[in-house]
Short mmCIF file of C-alpha atoms in Angstrom, two decimals:
data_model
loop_
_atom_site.label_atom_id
_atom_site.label_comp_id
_atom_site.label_asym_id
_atom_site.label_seq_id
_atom_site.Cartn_x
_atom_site.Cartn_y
_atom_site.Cartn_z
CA UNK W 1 -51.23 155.13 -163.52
CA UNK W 2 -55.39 154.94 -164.18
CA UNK W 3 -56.18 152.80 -167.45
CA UNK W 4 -57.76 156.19 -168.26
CA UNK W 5 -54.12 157.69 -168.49
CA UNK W 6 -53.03 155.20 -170.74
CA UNK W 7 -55.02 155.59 -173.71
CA UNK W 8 -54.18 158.19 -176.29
CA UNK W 9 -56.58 159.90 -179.20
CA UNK W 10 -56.11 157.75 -182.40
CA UNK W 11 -55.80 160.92 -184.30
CA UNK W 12 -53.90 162.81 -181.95
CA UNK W 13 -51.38 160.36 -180.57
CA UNK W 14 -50.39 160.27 -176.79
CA UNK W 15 -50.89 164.28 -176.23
CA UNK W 16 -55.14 163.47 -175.30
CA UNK W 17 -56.19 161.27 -173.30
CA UNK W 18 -59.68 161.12 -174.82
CA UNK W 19 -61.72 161.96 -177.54
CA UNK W 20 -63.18 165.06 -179.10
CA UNK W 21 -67.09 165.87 -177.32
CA UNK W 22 -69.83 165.42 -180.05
CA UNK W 23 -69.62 169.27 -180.26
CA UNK W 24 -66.31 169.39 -180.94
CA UNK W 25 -66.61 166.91 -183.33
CA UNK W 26 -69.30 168.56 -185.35
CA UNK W 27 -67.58 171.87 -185.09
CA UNK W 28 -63.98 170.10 -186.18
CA UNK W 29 -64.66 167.65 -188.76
CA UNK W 30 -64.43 168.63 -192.35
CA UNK W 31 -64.55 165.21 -194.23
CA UNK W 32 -68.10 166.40 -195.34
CA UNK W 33 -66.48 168.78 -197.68
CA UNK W 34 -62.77 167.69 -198.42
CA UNK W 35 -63.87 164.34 -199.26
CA UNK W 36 -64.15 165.95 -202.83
CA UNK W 37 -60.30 165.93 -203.03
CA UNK W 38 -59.84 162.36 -202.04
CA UNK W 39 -58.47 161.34 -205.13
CA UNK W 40 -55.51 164.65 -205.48
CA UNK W 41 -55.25 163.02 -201.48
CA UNK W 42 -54.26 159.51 -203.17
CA UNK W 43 -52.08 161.58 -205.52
CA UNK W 44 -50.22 163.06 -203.31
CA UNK W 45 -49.91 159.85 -200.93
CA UNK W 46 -48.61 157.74 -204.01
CA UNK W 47 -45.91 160.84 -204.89
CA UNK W 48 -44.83 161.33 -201.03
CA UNK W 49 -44.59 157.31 -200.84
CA UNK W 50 -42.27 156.84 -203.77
CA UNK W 51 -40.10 160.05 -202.96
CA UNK W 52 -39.80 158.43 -199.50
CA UNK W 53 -38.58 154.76 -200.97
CA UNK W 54 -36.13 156.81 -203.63
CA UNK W 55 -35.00 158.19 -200.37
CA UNK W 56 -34.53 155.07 -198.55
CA UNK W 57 -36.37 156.65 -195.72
CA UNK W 58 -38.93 153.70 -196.13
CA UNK W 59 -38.24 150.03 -197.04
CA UNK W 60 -39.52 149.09 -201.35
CA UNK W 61 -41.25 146.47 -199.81
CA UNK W 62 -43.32 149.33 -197.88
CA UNK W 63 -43.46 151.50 -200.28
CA UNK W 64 -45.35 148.64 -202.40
CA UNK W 65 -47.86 147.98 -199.84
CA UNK W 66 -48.46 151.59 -199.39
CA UNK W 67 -49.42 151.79 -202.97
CA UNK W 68 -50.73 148.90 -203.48
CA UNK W 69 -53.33 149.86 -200.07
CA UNK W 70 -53.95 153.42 -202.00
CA UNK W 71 -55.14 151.64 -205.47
CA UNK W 72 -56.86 149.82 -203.75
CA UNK W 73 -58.90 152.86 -201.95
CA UNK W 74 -59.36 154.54 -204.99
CA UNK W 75 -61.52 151.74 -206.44
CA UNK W 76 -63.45 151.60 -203.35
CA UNK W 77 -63.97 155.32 -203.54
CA UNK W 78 -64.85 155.15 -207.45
CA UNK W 79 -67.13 152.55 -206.58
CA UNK W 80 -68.88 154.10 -203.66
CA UNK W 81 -67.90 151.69 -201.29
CA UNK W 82 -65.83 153.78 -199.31
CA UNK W 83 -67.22 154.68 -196.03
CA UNK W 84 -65.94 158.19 -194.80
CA UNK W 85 -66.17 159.00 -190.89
CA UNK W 86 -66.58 162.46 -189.29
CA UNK W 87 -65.16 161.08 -186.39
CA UNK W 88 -61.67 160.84 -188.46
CA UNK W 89 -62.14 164.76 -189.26
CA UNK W 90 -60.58 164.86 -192.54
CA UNK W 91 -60.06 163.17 -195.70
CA UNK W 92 -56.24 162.49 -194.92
CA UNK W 93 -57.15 160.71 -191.99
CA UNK W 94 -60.10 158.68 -193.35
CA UNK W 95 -57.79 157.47 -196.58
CA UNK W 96 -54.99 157.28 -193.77
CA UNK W 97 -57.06 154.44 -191.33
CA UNK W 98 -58.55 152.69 -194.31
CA UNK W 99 -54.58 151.75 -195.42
CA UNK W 100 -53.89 150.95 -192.11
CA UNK W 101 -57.02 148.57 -192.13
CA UNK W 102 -55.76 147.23 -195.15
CA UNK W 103 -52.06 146.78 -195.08
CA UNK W 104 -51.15 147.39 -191.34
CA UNK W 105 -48.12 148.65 -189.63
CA UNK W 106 -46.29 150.06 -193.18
CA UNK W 107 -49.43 152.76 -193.62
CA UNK W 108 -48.19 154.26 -190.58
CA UNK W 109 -44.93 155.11 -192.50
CA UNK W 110 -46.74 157.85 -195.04
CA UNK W 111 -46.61 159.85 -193.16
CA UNK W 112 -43.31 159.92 -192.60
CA UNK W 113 -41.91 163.82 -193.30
CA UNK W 114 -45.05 165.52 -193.89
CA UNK W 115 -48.34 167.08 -192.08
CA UNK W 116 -52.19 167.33 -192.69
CA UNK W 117 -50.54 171.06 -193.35
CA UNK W 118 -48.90 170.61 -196.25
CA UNK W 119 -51.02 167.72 -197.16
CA UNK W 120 -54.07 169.42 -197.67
CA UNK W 121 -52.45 172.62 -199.02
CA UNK W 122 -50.85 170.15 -201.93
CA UNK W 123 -54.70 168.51 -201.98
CA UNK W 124 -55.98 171.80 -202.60
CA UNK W 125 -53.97 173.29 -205.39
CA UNK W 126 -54.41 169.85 -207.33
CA UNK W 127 -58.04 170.40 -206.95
CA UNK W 128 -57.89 174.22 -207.88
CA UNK W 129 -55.31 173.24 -210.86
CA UNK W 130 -57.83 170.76 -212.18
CA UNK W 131 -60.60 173.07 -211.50
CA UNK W 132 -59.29 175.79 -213.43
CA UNK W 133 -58.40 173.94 -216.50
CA UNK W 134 -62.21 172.64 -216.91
CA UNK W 135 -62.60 176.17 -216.54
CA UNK W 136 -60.69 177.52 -219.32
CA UNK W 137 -62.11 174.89 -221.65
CA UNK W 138 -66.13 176.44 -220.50
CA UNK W 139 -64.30 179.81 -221.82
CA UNK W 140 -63.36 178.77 -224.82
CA UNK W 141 -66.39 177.38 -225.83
CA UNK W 142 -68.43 180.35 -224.63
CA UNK W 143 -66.22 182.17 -226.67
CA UNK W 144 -66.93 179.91 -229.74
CA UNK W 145 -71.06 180.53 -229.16
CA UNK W 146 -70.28 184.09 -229.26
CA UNK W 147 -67.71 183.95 -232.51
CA UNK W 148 -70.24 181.67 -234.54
CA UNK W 149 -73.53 183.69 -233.33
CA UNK W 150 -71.44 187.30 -233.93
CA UNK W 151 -70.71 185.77 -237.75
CA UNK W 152 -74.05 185.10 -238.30
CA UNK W 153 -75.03 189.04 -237.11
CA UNK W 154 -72.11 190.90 -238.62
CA UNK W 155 -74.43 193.02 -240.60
CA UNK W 156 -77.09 193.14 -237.92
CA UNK W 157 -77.64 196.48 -237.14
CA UNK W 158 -78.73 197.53 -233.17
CA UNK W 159 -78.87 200.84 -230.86
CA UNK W 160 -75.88 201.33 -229.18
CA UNK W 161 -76.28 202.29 -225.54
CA UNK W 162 -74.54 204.26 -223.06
CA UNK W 163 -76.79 205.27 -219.80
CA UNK W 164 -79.32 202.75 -221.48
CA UNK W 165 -80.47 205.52 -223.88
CA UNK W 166 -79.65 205.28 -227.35
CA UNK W 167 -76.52 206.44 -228.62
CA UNK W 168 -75.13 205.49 -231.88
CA UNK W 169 -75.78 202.63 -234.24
CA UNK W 170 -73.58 199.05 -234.16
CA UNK W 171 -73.89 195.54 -235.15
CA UNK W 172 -74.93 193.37 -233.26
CA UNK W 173 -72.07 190.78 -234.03
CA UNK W 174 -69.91 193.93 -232.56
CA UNK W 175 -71.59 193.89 -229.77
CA UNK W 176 -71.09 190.40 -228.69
CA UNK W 177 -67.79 190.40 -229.93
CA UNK W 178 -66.93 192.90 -226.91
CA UNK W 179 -67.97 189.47 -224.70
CA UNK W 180 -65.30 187.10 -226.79
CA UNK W 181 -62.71 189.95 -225.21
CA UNK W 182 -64.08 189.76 -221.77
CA UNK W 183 -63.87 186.05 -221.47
CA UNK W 184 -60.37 186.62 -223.66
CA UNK W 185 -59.08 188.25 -220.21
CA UNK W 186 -61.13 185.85 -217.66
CA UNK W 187 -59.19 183.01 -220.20
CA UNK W 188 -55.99 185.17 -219.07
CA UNK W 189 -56.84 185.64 -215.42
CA UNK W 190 -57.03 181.86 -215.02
CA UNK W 191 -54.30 180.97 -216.94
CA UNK W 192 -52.28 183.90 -214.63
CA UNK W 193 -53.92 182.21 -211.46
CA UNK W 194 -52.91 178.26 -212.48
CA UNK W 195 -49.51 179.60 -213.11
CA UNK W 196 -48.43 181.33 -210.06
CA UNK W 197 -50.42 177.92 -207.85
CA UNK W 198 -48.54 175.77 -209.28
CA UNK W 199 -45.84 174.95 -207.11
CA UNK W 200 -45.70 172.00 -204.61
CA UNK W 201 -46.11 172.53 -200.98
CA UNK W 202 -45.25 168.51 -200.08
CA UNK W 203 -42.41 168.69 -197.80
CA UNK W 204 -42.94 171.42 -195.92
CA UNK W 205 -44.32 169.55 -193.08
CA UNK W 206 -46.03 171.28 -190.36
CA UNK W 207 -44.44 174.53 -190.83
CA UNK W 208 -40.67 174.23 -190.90
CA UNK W 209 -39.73 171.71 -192.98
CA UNK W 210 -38.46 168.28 -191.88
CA UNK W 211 -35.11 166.38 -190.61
CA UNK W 212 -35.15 163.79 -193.21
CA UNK W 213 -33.18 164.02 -196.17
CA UNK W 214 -35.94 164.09 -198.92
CA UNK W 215 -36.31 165.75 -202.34
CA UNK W 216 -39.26 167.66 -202.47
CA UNK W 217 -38.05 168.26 -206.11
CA UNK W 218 -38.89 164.17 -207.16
CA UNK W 219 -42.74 164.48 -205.32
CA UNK W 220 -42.86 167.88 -206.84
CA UNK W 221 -42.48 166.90 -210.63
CA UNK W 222 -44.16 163.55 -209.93
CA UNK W 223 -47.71 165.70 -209.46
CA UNK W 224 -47.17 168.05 -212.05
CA UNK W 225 -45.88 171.24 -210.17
CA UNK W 226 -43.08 173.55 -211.32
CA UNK W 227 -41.44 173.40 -208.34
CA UNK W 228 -41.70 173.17 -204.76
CA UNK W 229 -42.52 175.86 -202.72
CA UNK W 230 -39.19 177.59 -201.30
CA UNK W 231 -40.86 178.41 -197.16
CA UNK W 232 -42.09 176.08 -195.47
CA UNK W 233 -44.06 178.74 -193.32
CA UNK W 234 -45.35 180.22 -197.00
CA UNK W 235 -46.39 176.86 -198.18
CA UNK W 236 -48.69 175.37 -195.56
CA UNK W 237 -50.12 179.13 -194.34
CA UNK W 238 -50.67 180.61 -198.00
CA UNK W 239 -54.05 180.60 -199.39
CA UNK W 240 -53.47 183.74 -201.71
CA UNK W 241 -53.50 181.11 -204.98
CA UNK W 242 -57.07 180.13 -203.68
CA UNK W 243 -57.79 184.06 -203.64
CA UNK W 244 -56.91 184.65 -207.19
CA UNK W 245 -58.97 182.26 -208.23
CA UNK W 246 -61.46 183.61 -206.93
CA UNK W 247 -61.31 186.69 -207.96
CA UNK W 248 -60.98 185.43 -211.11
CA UNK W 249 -64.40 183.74 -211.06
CA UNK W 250 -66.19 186.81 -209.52
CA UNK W 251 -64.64 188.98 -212.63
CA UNK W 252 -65.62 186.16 -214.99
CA UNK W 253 -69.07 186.00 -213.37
CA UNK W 254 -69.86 189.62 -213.54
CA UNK W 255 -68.97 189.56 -216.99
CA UNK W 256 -71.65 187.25 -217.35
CA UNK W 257 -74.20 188.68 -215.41
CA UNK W 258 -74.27 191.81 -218.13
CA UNK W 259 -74.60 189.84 -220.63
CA UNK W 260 -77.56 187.87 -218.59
CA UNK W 261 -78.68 191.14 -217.65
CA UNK W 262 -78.34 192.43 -221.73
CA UNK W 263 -80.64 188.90 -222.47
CA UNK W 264 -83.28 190.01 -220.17
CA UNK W 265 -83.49 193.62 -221.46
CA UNK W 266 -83.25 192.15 -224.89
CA UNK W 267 -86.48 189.49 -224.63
CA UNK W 268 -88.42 191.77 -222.51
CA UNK W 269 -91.50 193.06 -224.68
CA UNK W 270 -90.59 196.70 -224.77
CA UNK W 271 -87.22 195.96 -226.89
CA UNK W 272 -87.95 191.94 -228.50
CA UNK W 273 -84.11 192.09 -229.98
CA UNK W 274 -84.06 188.69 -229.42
CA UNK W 275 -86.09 185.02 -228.15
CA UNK W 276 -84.62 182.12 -226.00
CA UNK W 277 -86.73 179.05 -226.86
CA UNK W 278 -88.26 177.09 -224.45
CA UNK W 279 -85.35 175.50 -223.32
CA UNK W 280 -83.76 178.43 -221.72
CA UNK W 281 -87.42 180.18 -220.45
CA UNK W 282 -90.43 179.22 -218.14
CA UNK W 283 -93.81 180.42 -217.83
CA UNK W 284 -95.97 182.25 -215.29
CA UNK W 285 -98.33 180.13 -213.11
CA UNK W 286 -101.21 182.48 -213.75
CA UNK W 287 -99.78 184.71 -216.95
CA UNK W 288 -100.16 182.20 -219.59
CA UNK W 289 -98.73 184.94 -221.80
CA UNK W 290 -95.22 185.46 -220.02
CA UNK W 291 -92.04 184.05 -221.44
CA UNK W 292 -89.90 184.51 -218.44
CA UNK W 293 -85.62 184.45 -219.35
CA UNK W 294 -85.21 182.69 -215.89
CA UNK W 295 -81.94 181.22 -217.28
CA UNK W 296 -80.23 184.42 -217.52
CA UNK W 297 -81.75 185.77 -214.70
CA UNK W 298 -80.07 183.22 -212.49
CA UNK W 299 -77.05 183.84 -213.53
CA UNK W 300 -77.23 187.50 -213.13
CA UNK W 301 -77.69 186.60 -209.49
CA UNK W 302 -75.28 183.76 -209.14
CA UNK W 303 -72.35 186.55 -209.79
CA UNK W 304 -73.44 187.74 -206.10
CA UNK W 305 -72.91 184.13 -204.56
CA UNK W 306 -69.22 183.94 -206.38
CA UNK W 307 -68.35 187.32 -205.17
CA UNK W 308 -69.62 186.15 -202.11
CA UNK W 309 -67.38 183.49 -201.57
CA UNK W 310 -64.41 185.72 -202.61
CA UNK W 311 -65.50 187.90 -199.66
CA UNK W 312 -65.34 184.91 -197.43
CA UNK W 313 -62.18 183.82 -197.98
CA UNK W 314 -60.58 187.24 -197.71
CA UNK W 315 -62.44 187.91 -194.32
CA UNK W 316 -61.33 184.19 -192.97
CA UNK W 317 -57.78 185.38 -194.24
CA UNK W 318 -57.30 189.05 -193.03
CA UNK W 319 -55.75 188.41 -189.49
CA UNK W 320 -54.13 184.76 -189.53
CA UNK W 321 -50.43 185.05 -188.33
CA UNK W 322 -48.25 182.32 -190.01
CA UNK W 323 -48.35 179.38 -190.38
CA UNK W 324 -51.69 177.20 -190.10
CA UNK W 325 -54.81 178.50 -188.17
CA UNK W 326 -57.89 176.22 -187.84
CA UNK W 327 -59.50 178.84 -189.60
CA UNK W 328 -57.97 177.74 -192.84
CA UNK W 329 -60.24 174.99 -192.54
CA UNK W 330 -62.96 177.13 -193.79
CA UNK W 331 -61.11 177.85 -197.27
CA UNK W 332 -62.38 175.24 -199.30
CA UNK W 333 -66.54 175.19 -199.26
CA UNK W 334 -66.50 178.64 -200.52
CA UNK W 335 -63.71 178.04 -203.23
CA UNK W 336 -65.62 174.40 -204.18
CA UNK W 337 -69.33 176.54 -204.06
CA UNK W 338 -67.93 179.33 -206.10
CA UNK W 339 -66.17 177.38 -209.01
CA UNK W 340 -69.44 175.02 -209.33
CA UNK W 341 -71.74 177.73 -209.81
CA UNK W 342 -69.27 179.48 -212.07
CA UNK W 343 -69.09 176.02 -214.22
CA UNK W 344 -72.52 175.94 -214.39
CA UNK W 345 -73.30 179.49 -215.27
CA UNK W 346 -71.19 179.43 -218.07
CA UNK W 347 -72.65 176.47 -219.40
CA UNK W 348 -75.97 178.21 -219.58
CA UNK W 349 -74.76 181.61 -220.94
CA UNK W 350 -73.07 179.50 -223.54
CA UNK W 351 -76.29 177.63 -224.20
CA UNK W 352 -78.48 180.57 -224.46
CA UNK W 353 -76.40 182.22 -226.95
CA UNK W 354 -76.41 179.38 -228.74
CA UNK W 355 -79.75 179.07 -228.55
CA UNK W 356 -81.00 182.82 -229.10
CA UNK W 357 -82.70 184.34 -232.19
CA UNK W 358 -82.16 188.00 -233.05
CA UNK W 359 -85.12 189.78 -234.29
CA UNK W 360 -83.27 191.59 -237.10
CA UNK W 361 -86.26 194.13 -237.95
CA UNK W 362 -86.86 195.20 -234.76
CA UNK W 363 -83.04 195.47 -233.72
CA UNK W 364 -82.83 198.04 -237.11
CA UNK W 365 -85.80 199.97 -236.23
CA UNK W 366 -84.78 200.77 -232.97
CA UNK W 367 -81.04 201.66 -234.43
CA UNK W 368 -82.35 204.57 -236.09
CA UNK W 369 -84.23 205.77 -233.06
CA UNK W 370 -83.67 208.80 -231.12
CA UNK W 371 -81.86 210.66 -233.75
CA UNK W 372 -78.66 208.21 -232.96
CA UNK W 373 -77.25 209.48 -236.17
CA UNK W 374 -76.73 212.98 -234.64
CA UNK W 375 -73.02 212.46 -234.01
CA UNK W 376 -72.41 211.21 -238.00
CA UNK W 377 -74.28 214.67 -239.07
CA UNK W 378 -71.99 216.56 -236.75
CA UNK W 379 -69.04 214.59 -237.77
CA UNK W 380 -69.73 215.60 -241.89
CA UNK W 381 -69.82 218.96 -240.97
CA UNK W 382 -66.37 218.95 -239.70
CA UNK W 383 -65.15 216.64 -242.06
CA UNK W 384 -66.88 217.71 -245.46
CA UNK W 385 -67.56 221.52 -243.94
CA UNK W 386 -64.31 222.39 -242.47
CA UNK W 387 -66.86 223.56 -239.27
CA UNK W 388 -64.59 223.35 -235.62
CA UNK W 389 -66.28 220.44 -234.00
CA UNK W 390 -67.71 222.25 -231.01
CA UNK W 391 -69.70 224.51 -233.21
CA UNK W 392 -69.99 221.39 -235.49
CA UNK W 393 -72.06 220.04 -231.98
CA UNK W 394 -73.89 223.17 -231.33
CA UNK W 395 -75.23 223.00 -235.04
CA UNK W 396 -76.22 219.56 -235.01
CA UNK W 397 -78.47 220.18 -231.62
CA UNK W 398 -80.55 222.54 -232.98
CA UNK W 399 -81.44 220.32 -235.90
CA UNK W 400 -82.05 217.37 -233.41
CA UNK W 401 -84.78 219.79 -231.64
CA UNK W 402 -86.07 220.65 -234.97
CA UNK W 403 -86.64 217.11 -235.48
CA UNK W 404 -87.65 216.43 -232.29
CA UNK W 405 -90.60 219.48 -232.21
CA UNK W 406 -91.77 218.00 -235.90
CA UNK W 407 -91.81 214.37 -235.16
CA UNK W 408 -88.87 213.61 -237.87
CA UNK W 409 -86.02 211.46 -238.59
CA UNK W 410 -82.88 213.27 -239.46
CA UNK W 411 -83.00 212.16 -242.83
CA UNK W 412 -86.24 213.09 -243.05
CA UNK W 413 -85.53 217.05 -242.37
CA UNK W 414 -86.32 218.72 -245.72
CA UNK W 415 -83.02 220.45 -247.53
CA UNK W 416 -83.71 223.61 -246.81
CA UNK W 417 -84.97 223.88 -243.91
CA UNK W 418 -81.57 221.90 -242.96
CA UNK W 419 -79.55 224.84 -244.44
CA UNK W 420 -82.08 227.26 -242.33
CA UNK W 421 -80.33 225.51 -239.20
CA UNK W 422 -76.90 225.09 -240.67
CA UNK W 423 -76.26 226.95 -244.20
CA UNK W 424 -72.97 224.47 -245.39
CA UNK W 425 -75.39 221.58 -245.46
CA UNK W 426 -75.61 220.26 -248.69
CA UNK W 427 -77.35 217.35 -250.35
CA UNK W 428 -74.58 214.86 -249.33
CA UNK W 429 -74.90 214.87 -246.08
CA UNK W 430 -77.95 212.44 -246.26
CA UNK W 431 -75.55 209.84 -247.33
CA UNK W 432 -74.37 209.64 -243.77
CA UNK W 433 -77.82 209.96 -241.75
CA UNK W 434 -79.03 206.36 -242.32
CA UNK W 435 -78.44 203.76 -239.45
CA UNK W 436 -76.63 201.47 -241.93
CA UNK W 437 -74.50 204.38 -243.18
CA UNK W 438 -73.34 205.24 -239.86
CA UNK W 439 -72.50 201.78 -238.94
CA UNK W 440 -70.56 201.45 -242.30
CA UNK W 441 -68.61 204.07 -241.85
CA UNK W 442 -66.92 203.43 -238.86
CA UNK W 443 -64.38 201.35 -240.10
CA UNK W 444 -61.55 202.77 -237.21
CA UNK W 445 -59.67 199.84 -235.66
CA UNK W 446 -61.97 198.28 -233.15
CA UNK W 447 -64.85 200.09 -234.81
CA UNK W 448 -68.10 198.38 -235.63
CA UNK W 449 -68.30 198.03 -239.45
CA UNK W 450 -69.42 194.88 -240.58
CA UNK W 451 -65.70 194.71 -242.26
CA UNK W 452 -64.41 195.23 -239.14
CA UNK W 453 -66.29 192.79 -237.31
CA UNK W 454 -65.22 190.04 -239.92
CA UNK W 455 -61.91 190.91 -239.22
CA UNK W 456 -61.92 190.09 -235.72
CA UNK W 457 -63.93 187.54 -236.20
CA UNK W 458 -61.39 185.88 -238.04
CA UNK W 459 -58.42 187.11 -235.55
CA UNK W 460 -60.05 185.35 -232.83
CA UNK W 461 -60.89 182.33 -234.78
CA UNK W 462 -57.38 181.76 -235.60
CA UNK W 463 -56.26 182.41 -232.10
CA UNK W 464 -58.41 180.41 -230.46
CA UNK W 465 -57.36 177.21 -232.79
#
């Protein structure tokens, strides 16, 4: 037998006789990305290590230099002394050579009763777990910024929209109290999606378990998860927990790019509801005049690069048979992408509301525009005139043209020629035609009264404590 044949692969034991071709090797290794989880990798090493000792599948005295080795790492990694290897593929296998260079013979005991399978499915969920939590806390804040900056506009009155045209009048703390729901259910979505990942998939080996009498239980609790997972074929070939999260994200980040795209409509000269200060906008390189809401504008697009990566993961996904493809290996750079840019998009959303300055007198003008009182003049006719709300309508459209033809407000129509259009129109109704009358009056649950809005306001703040 050549020399040749008696070499193995240090990775891949015995089966290869040599190594991967540099193609191979760029095409294969993935340490570039999953070095991010090295330390839920040490996690997981230290669990699997002292489930294997309590098991007396490995000696204490092993099961102390395996630790011992792994501490030891994780200072070298926190320092930035750790060197990581693309030639060692994957972040299991660079934490894996660095214990044997440290402690010898016992590191090759890890990995006693597992695989890089469920290894780096457990890696990933501890990542993800962690990720979502600093998640949820970005939510809650944002959701602060919007409580405190919705208190301080509870009387504010603004055009409601719907087709972008001017509809009826609301408050402006209303309005952004719509967002405190939407990130209310993004809050839920990730607290849904942590839930249902949060089982361990240690144990599970390659993909059918293992012949050594170990409690997957003890390494389960030790890293925080419910329970373990109870396939083996499910737990190393399911990525569906990295899918919810990720369409949890691309909900979240739509919701944000409205409001982004609200922020641009709102600063752009044609409407000046509100300002950003500097901090949030730039300037033109040859408009010395523009005061550009690039902030929110990047955000608006960065809900195409989260949906994106949703899209990527479901494509990679579609047509694996169980268990583990090599295509799995593609799962985490969209997942780590997406959540980043999330994290950071919702620090700036929650930064320009914060930061943002409503320009009350312009935000009331425009609430009274376009005759958005129309539906309260329809709605006293029924209510005070006993008139069937379809004719009620028809009634209240001729006195909109009227208006319209004459360059009036509604309130502004002269009495008579009111009762011209609609003869059971009396003086009173011009109690309801003001912007600030409309908006007081709609006190229905969920409405936008100011009353109303102070309610909720202090319903959220109490739930949110």
């Amino acid at each position: 037998m050549s020399n040749k044949k008696q070499t193995s692969n240090a990775l891949w034991g015995g089966r290869f006789d040599d190594g991967p071709g540099a193609l191979m090797e760029a095409i294969n290794a993935s340490i570039d990305i999953d070095q991010r989880m090295a330390a839920q990798d040490i996690e997981g090493s230290i669990a699997h290590a002292r489930m294997l000792a309590a098991c007396a599948i490995i000696t204490k005295e092993d099961e102390a230099a395996i630790l011992g080795g792994l501490e030891t790492i994780k200072d070298e990694i926190a320092r930035g002394d750790f060197k990581f290897s693309r030639k060692l593929e994957d972040i299991h296998m660079n934490i894996e050579a660095r214990l044997a260079d440290l402690i010898g013979e016992p590191a090759g005991r890890l990995h006693t009763a597992r695989s890089r399978n469920d290894q780096v499915a457990t890696d990933f969920r501890l990542w993800l777990r962690a990720a979502l939590d600093g998640l949820d806390a970005q939510l809650l804040a944002f959701q602060k910024a919007l409580l405190t900056k919705a208190e301080e506009e509870a009387e504010t009155l603004m055009p409601g929209f719907t087709h972008l045209q001017s509809a009826q009048p609301v408050t402006f703390g209303h309005h952004l109290l719509a967002y405190v729901e939407m990130a209310g259910r993004d809050r839920g979505r990730v607290h849904d999606a942590r839930a249902r990942l949060n089982e361990s998939p240690l144990g599970a080996a390659a993909l059918a378990g293992t012949a050594f009498a170990i409690d997957r239980h003890m390494s389960a609790k030790a890293l925080g998860f419910d329970q373990p997972m109870a396939n083996s074929l499910d737990a190393v070939s399911a990525r569906d927990f990295a899918l919810e999260a990720l369409a949890a994200a691309a909900i979240c980040a739509v919701h944000l790019s409205r409001l982004a795209e609200e922020i641009v409509i709102w600063t752009s000269a044609g409407f000046s509801f509100v300002r950003l200060s500097d901090q949030f906008s730039t300037g033109s390189s040859i408009m010395p005049q523009k005061r550009n809401p690039d902030a929110a504008e990047l955000v608006r697009a960065k809900a195409g690069r989260i949906t994106g990566a949703l899209n990527t993961l479901l494509m990679v996904m579609k047509g694996l048979p169980l268990a583990y493809s090599k295509d799995m290996q593609e799962d985490k750079e969209p997942v780590f992408d997406a959540l980043d840019t999330l994290s950071l998009a919702l620090a700036a959303m929650t930064g320009m509301v914060e930061d943002l300055t409503a320009n009350r007198q312009n935000m009331q003008n425009a609430a009274g525009a376009a005759f958005s009182t129309a539906t309260d003049l329809a709605d006293w006719l029924v209510r005070e005139a006993g008139v069937p709300f379809r004719e009620a309508h028809g009634l209240t459209g001729r006195i909109v043209q009227y208006a319209e033809q004459n360059n009036l407000a509604l309130h502004e129509i002269p009495l008579d020629q009111m009762c011209a259009l609609a003869p059971m129109v009396t003086k009173a109704v011009y109690q309801v035609l003001t912007p600030h009358a409309s908006v007081s009056s709609r006190t229905s649950y969920g409405g936008t009264a100011p009353e109303n809005v102070r309610a909720q306001i202090a319903r959220w703040k109490e739930k949110l404590s």
